[in-house]
mmCIF file of C-alpha atoms and ligand atoms in Angstrom:
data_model
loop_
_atom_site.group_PDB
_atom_site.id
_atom_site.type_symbol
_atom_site.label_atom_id
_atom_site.label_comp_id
_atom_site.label_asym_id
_atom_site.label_seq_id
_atom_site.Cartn_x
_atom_site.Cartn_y
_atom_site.Cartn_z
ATOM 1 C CA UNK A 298 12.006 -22.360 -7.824
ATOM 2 C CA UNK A 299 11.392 -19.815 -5.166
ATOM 3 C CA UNK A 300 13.200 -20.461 -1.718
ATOM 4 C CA UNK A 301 10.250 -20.794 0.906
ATOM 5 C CA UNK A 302 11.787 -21.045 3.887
ATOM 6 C CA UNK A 303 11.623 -17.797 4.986
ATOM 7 C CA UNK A 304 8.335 -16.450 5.988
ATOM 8 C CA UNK A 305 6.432 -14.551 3.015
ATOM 9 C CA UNK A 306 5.289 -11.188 2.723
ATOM 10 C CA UNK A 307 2.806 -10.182 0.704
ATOM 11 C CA UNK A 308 1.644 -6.048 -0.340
ATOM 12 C CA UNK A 309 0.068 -4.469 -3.006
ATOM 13 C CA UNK A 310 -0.442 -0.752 -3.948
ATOM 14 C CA UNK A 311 -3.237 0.592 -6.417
ATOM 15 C CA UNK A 312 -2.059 1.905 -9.721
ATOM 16 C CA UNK A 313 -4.573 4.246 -9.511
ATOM 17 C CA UNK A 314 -2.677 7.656 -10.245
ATOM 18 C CA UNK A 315 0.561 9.450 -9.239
ATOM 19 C CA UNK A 316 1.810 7.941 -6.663
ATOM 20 C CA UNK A 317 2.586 10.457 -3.405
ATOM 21 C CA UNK A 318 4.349 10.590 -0.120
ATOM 22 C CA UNK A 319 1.973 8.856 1.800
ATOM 23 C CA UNK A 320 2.275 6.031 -0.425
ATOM 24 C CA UNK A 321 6.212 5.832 0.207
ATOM 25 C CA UNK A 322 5.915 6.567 3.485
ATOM 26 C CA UNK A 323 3.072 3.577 4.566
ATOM 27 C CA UNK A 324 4.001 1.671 2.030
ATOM 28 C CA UNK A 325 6.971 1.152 -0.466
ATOM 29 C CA UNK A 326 9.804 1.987 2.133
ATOM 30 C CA UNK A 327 8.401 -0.187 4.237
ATOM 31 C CA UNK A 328 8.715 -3.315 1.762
ATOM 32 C CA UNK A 329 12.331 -2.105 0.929
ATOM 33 C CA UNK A 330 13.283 -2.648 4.447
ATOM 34 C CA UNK A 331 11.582 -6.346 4.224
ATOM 35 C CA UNK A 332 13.082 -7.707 1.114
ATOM 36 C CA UNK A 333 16.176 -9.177 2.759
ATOM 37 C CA UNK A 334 14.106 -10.665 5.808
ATOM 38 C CA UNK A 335 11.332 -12.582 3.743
ATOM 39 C CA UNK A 336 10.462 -13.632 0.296
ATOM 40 C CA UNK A 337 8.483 -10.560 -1.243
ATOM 41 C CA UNK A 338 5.730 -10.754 -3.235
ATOM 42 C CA UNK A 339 4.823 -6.589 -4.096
ATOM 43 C CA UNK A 340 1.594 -6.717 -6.471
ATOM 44 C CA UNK A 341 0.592 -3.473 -8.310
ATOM 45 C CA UNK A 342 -3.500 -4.036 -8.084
ATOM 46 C CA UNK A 343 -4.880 -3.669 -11.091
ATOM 47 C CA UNK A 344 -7.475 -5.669 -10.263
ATOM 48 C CA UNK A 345 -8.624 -3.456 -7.207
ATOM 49 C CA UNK A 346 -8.015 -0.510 -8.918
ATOM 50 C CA UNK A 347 -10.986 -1.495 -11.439
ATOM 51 C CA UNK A 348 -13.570 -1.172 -8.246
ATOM 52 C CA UNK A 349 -13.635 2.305 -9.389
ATOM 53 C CA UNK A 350 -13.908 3.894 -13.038
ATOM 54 C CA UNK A 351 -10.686 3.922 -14.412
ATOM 55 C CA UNK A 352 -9.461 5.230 -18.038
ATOM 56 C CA UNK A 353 -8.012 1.876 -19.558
ATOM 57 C CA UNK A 354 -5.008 3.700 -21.699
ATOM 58 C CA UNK A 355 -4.236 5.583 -18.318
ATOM 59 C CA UNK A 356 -4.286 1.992 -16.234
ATOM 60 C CA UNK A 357 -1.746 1.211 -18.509
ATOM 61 C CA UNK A 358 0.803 3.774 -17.837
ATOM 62 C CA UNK A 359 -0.196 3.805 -14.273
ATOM 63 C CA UNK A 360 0.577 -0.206 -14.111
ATOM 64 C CA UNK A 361 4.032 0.797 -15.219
ATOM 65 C CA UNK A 362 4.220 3.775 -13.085
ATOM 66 C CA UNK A 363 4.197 1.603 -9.854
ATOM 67 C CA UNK A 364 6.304 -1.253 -10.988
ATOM 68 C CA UNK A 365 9.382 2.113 -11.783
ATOM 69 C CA UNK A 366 8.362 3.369 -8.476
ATOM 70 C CA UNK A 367 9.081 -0.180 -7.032
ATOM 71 C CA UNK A 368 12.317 -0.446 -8.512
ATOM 72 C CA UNK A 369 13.003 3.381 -8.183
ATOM 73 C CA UNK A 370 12.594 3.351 -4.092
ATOM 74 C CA UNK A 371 14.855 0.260 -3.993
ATOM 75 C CA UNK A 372 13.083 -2.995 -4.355
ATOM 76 C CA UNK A 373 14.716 -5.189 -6.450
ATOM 77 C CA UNK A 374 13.391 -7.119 -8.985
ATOM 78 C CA UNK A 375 15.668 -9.891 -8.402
ATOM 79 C CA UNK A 376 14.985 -10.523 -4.798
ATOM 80 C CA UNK A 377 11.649 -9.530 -4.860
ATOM 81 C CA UNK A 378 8.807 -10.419 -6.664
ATOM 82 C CA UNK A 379 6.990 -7.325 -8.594
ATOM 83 C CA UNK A 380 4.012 -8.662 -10.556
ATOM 84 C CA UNK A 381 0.408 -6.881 -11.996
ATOM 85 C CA UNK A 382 -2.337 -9.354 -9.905
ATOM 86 C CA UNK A 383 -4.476 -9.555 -13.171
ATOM 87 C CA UNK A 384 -1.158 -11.548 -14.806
ATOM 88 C CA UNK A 385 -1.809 -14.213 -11.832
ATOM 89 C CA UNK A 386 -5.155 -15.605 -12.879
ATOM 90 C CA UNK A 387 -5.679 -17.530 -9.369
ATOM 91 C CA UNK A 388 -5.940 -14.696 -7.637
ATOM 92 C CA UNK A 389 -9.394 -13.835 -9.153
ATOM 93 C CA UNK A 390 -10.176 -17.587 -8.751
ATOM 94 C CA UNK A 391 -9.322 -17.709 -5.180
ATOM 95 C CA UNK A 392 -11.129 -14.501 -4.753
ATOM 96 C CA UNK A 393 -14.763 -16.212 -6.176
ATOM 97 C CA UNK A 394 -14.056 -18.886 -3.203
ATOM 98 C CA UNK A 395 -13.501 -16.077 -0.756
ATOM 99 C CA UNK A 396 -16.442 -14.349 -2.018
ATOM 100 C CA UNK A 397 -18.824 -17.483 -1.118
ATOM 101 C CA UNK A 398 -16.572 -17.937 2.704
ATOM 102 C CA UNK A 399 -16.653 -14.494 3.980
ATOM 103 C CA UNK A 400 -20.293 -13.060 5.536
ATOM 104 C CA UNK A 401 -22.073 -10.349 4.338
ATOM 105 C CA UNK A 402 -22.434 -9.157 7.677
ATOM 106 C CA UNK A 403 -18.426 -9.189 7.673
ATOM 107 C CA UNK A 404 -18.216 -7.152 4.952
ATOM 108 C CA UNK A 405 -20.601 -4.750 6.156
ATOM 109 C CA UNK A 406 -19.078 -3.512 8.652
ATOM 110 C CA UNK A 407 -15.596 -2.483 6.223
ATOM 111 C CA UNK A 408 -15.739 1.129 6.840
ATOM 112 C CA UNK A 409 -13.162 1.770 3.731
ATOM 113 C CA UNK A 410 -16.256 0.951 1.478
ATOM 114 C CA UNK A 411 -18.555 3.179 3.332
ATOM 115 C CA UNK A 412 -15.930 6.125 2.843
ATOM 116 C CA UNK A 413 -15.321 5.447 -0.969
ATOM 117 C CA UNK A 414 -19.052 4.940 -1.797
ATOM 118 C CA UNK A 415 -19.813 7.983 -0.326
ATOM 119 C CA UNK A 416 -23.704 8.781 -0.277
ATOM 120 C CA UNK A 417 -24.840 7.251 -3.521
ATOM 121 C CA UNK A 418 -23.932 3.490 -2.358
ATOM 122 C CA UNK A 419 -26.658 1.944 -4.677
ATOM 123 C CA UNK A 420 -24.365 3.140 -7.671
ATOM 124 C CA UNK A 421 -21.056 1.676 -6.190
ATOM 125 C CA UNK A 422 -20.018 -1.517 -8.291
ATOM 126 C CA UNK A 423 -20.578 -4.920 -6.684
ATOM 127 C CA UNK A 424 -16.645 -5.165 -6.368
ATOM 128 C CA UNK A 425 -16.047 -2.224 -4.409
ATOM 129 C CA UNK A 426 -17.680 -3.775 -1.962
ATOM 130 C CA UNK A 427 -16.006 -7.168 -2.113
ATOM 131 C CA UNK A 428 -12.927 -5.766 -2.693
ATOM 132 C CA UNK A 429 -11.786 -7.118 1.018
ATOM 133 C CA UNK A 430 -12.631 -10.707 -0.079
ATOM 134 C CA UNK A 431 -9.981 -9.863 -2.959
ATOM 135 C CA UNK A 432 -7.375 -8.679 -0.935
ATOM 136 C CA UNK A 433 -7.657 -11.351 1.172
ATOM 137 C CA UNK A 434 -7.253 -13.751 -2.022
ATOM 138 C CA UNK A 435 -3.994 -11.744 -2.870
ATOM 139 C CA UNK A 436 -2.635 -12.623 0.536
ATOM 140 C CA UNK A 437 -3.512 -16.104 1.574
ATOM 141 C CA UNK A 438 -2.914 -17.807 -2.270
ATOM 142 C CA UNK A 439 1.007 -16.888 -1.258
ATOM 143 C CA UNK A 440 0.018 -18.116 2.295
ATOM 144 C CA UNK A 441 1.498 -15.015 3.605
ATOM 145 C CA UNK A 442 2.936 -14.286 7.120
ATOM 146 C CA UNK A 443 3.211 -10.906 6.861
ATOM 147 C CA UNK A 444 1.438 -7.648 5.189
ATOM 148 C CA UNK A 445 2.782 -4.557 5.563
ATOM 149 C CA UNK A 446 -0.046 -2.207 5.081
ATOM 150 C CA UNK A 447 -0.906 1.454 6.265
ATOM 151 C CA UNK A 448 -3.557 1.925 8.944
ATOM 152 C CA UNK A 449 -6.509 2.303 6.801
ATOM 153 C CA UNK A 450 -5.962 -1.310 6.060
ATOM 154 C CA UNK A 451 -5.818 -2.621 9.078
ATOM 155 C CA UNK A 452 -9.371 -3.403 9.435
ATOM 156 C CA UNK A 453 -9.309 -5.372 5.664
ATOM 157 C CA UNK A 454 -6.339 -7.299 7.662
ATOM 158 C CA UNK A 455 -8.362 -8.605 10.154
ATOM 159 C CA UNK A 456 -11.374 -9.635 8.199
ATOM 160 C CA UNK A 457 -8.511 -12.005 6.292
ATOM 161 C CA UNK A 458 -7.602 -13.285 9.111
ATOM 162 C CA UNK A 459 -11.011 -13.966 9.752
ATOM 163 C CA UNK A 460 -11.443 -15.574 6.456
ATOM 164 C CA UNK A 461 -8.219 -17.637 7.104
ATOM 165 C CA UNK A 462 -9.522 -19.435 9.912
ATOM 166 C CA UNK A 463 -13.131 -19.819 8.542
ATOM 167 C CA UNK A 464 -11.847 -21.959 5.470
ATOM 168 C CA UNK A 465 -9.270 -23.389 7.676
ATOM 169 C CA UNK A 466 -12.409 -24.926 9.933
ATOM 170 C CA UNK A 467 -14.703 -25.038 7.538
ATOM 171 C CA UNK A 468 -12.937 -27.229 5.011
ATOM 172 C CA UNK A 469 -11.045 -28.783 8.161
ATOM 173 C CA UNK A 470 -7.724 -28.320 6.999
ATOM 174 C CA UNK A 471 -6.206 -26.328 10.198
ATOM 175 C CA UNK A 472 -3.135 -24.696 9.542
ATOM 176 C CA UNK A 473 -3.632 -24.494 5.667
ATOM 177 C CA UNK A 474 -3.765 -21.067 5.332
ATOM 178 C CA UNK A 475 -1.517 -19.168 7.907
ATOM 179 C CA UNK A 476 -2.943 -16.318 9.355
ATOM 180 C CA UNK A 477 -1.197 -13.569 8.482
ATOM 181 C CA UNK A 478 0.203 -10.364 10.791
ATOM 182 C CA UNK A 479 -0.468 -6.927 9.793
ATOM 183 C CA UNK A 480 3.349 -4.928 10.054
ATOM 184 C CA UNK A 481 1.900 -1.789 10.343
ATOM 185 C CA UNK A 482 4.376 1.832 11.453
ATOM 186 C CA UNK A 483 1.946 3.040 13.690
ATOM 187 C CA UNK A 484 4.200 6.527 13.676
ATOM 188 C CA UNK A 485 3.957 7.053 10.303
ATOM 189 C CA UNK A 486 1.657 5.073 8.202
ATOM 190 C CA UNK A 487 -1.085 7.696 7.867
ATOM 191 C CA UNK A 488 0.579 10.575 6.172
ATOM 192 C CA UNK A 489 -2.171 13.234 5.920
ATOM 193 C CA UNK A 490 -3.272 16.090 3.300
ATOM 194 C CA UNK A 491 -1.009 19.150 3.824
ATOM 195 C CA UNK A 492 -4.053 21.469 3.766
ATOM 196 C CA UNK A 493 -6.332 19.530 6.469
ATOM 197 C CA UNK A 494 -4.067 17.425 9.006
ATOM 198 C CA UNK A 495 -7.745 15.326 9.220
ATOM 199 C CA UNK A 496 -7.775 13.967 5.956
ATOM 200 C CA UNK A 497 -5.895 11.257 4.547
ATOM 201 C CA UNK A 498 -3.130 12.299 2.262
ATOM 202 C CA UNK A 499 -5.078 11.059 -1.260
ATOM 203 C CA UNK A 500 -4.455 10.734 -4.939
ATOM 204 C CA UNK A 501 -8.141 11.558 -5.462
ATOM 205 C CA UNK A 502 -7.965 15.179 -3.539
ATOM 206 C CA UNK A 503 -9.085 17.783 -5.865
ATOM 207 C CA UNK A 504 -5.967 20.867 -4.525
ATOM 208 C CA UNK A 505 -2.456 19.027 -5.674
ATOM 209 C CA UNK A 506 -1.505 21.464 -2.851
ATOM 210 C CA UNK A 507 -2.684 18.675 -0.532
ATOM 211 C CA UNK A 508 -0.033 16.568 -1.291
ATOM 212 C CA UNK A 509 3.514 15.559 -2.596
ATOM 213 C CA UNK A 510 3.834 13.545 -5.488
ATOM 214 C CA UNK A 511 6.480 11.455 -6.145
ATOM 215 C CA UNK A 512 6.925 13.052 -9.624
ATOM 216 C CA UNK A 513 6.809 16.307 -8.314
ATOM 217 C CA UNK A 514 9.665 18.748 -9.719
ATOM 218 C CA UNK A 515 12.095 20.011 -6.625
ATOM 219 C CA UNK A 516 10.622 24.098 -6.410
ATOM 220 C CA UNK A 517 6.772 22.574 -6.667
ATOM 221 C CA UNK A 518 7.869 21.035 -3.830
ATOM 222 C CA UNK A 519 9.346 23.511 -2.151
ATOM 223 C CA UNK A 520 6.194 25.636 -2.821
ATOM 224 C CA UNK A 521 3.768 22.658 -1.964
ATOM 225 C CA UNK A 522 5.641 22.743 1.860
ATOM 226 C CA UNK A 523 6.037 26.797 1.979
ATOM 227 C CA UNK A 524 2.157 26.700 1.279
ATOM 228 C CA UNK A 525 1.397 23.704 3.492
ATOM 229 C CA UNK A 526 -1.120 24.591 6.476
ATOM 230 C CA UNK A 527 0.370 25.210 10.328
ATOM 231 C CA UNK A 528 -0.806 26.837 12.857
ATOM 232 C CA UNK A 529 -1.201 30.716 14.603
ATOM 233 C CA UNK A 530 1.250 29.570 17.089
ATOM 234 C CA UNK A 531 5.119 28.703 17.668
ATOM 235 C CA UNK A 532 6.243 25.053 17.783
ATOM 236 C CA UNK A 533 4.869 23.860 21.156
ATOM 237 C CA UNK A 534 7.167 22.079 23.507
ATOM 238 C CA UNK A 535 5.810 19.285 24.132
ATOM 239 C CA UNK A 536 4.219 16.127 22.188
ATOM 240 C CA UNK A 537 0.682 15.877 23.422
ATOM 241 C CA UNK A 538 0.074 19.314 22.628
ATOM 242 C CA UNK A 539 1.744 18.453 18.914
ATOM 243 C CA UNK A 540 -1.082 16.326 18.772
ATOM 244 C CA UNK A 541 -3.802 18.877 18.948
ATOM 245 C CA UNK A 542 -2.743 20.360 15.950
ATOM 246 C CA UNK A 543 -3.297 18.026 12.926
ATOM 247 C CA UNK A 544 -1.216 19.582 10.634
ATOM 248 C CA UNK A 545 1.910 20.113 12.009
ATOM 249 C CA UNK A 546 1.903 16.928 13.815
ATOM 250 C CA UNK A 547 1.364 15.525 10.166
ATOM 251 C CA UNK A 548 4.553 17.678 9.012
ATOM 252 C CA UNK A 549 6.500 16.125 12.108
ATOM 253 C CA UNK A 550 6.014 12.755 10.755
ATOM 254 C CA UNK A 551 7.041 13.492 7.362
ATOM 255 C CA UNK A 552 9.976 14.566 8.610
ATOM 256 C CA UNK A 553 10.287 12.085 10.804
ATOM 257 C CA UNK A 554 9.807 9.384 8.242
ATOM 258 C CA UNK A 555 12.257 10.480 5.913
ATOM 259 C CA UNK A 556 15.008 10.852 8.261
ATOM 260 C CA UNK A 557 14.195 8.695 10.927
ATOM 261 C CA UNK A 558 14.640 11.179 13.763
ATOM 262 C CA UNK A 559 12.412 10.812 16.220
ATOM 263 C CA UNK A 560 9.656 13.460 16.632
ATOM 264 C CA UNK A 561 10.534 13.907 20.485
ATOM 265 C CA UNK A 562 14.069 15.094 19.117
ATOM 266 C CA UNK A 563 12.552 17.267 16.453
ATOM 267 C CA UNK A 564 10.144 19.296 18.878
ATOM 268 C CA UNK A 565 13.395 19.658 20.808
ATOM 269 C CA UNK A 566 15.164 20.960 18.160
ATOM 270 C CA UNK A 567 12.487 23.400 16.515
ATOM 271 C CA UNK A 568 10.236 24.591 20.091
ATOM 272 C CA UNK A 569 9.332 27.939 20.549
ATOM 273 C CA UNK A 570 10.332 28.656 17.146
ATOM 274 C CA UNK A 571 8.345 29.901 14.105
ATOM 275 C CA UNK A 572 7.424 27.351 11.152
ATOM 276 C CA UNK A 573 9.798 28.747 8.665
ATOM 277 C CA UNK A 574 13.001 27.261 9.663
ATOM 278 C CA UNK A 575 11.284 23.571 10.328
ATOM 279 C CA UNK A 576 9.586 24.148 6.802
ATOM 280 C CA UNK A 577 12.675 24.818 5.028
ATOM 281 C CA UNK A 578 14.713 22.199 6.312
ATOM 282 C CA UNK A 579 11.891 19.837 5.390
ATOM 283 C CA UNK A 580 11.688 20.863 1.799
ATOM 284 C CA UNK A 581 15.685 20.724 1.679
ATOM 285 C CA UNK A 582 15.081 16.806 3.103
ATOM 286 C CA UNK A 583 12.076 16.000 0.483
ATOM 287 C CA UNK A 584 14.093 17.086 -2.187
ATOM 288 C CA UNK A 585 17.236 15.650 -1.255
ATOM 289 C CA UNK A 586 15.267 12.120 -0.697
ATOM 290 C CA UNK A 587 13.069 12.423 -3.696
ATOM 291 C CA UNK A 588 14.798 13.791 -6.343
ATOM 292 C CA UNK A 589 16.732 10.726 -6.834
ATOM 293 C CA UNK A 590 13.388 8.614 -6.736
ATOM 294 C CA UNK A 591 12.117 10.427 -9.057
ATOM 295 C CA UNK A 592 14.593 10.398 -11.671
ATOM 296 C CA UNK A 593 14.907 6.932 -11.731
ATOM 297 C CA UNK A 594 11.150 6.747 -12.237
ATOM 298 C CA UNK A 595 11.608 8.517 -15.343
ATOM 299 C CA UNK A 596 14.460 7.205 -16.666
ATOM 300 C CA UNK A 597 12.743 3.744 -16.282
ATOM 301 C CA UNK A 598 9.437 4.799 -18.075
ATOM 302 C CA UNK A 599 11.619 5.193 -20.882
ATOM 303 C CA UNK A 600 12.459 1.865 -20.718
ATOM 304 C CA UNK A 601 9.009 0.385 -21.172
ATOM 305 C CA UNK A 602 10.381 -2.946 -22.284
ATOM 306 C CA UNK A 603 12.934 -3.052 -18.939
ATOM 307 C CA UNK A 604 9.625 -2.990 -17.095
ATOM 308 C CA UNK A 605 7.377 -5.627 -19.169
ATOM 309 C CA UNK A 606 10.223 -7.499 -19.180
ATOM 310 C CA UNK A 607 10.445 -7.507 -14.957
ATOM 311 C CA UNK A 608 7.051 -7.837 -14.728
ATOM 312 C CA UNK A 609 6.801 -10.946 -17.191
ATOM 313 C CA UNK A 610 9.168 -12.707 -14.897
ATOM 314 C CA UNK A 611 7.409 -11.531 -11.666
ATOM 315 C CA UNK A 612 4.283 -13.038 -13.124
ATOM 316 C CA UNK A 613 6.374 -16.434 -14.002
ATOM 317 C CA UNK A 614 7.506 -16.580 -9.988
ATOM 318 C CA UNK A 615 4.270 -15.757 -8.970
ATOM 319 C CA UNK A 616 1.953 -17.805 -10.812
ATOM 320 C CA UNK A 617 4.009 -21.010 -9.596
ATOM 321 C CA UNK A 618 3.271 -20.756 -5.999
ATOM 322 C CA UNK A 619 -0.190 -18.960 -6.946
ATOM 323 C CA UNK A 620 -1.407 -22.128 -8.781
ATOM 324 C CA UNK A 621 -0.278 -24.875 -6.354
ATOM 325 C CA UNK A 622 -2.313 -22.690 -3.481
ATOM 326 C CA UNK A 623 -5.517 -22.617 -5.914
ATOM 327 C CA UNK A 624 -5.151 -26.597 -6.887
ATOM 328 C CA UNK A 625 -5.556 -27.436 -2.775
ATOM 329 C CA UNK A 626 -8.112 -24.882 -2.591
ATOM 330 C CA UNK A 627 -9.705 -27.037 -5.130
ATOM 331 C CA UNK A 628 -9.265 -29.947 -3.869
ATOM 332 C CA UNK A 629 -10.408 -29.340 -0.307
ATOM 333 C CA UNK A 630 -13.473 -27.381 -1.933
ATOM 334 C CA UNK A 631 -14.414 -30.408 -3.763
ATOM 335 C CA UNK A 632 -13.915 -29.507 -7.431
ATOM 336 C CA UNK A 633 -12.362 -32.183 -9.671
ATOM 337 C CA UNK A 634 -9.234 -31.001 -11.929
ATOM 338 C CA UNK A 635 -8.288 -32.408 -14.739
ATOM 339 C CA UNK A 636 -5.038 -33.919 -14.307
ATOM 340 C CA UNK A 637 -3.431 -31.958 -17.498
HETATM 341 N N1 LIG B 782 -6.138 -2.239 -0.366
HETATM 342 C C1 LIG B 782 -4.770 -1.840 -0.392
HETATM 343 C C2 LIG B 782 -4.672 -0.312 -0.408
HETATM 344 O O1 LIG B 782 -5.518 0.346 -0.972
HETATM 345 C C3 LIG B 782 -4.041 -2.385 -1.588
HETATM 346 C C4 LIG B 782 -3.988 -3.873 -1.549
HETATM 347 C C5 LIG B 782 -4.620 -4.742 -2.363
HETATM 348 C C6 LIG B 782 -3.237 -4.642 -0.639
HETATM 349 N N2 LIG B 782 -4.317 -6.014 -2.046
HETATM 350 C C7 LIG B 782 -3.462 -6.006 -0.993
HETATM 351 C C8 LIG B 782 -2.380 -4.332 0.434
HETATM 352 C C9 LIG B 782 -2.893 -7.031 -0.269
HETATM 353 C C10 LIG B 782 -1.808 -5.372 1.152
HETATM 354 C C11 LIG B 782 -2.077 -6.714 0.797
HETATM 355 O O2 LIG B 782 -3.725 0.226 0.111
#
């Protein structure tokens, strides 16, 4: 029996390709740092991963891929629970009640659907745009407290809320789901691409230049940050105008993220100076810090049955609390269950 005292947290990343720096930065080190303070739930989203085309051998791999990286950046499996959401069936079934509380005017207004279906919207699939109403499933069938998301998500964070306290009043049962908090590192949770500072950091970027994967070999690195975009000037003095100039203030947080130094003290350190220096010490620090990561990833997608095996037992924890969440939803709903 899980311990529920302590307030839940519930996140989920995509297993929707290699997995990259930005995706460690806003997400997985962030959960690593919750797993003593709450009960963790980290779900690799198969199901939201599906809103686009995806090669179903590949899905496979890529299922895997996330549950290593999990355990690779330091989440345990034994404190934390690391399940695939298509293994917890009420997730989907919560998500077909969500789809009939939330608004279509709600859901028109999620900008991350408006950037992913680009300009041919009549051709995106019915579940990219719902894909809110199943996040929002994902987080309230743990009743979570807590989501640690990046920025972008913020805005799919508030419509749960929303949705929270529209079934709460609508099936008068205040309190029932608790409406969760974003926990959202407003310093570094948007790591962008390394060759435009205005773009998002993004598996789906065509130039692997643009970003660092987690699987990335140590002098691909090295190459990826001694080819990453700066600026015709010297390391400015002083923060706001770091700001103006996307790209470094993107290499700043990266920096920053990985160590934890504050950017204040790395201007200090590297003003008036050239990039070369401040680029080589941050490939030394990416390598150091990744190297590691990424050799446990691969030792651990050797071990294919290490990882069904965690996941099997993430699904077993998960499904229990999942399926007493769905049976009220039921209930208050008004669907009659079989008592078996
Ligand atoms: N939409 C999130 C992303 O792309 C992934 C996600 C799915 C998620 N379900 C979630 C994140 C629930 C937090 C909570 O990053």
């Amino acid at each position: 029996m899980i311990e529920m005292k302590k307030n839940t947290v519930l996140s989920g990343v995509q297993p929707s390709g290699d997995l990259h720096i930005g995706n460690y930065l806003g997400a997985i080190k962030n959960f690593v740092d919750m797993q003593n303070d709450y009960n963790c739930f980290f779900c690799i989203v198969d199901l939201h991963a599906i809103t686009v085309k995806q090669d179903p051998k590949i899905l496979k791999t890529n299922t895997l891929e996330v549950a290593a990286t999990y355990i690779a950046s330091g989440i345990d499996p034994k404190t934390s629970t690391i399940f695939n959401q298509s293994s917890v069936s009420a997730h989907a079934e919560l998500a077909w009640i969500i789809n009939c509380v939330t608004r279509m005017g709600w859901l028109n207004r999620m900008t991350q659907f408006k950037d992913k279906a680009g300009a041919d919207k009549e051709n995106a699939s019915s579940g990219l745009f719902t894909y809110p109403n199943l996040m929002a499933a994902d987080i309230l069938i743990y009743k979570a407290t807590h989501v640690p998301v990046g920025n972008d998500q913020k805005q799919h964070l508030e419509l749960t809320r929303d949705i929270a306290q529209k079934f709460n009043r609508d099936f008068k049962c205040e309190n029932f789901f608790p409406i969760p908090e974003p926990i959202i590192d407003k310093n570094i949770s948007r790591i962008m691409s390394l060759k435009d500072g205005s773009q998002k950091m993004s598996k789906s970027d065509l130039s692997e230049y643009s970003r660092i994967n987690l699987l990335d070999e140590s002098d691909i690195i090295i190459k990826k940050i001694r080819k990453a975009k700066t600026a015709d000037t010297l390391m400015p003095e002083k923060i706001k105008d770091i700001l103006k100039l996307n790209e470094i203030n993107n290499l700043l947080n990266i920096y920053s993220g990985f160590t934890g130094i504050e950017k204040q003290m790395l201007v200090e350190k590297y003003k008036g100076q050239n990039f070369s220096n401040f680029k080589s010490d941050l490939s030394d620090i990416l390598v150091e810090q990744i190297k590691p990561i990424t050799s446990e990833i691969k030792k651990l997608m050797q071990n294919k049955d290490y990882l069904l095996e965690i996941l099997q037992d993430g699904q077993n924890k998960a499904n229990e609390v999942a399926q007493k969440t769905l049976n009220d939803v039921y209930d208050l709903v008004g669907f009659i269950r079989n008592e078996t």
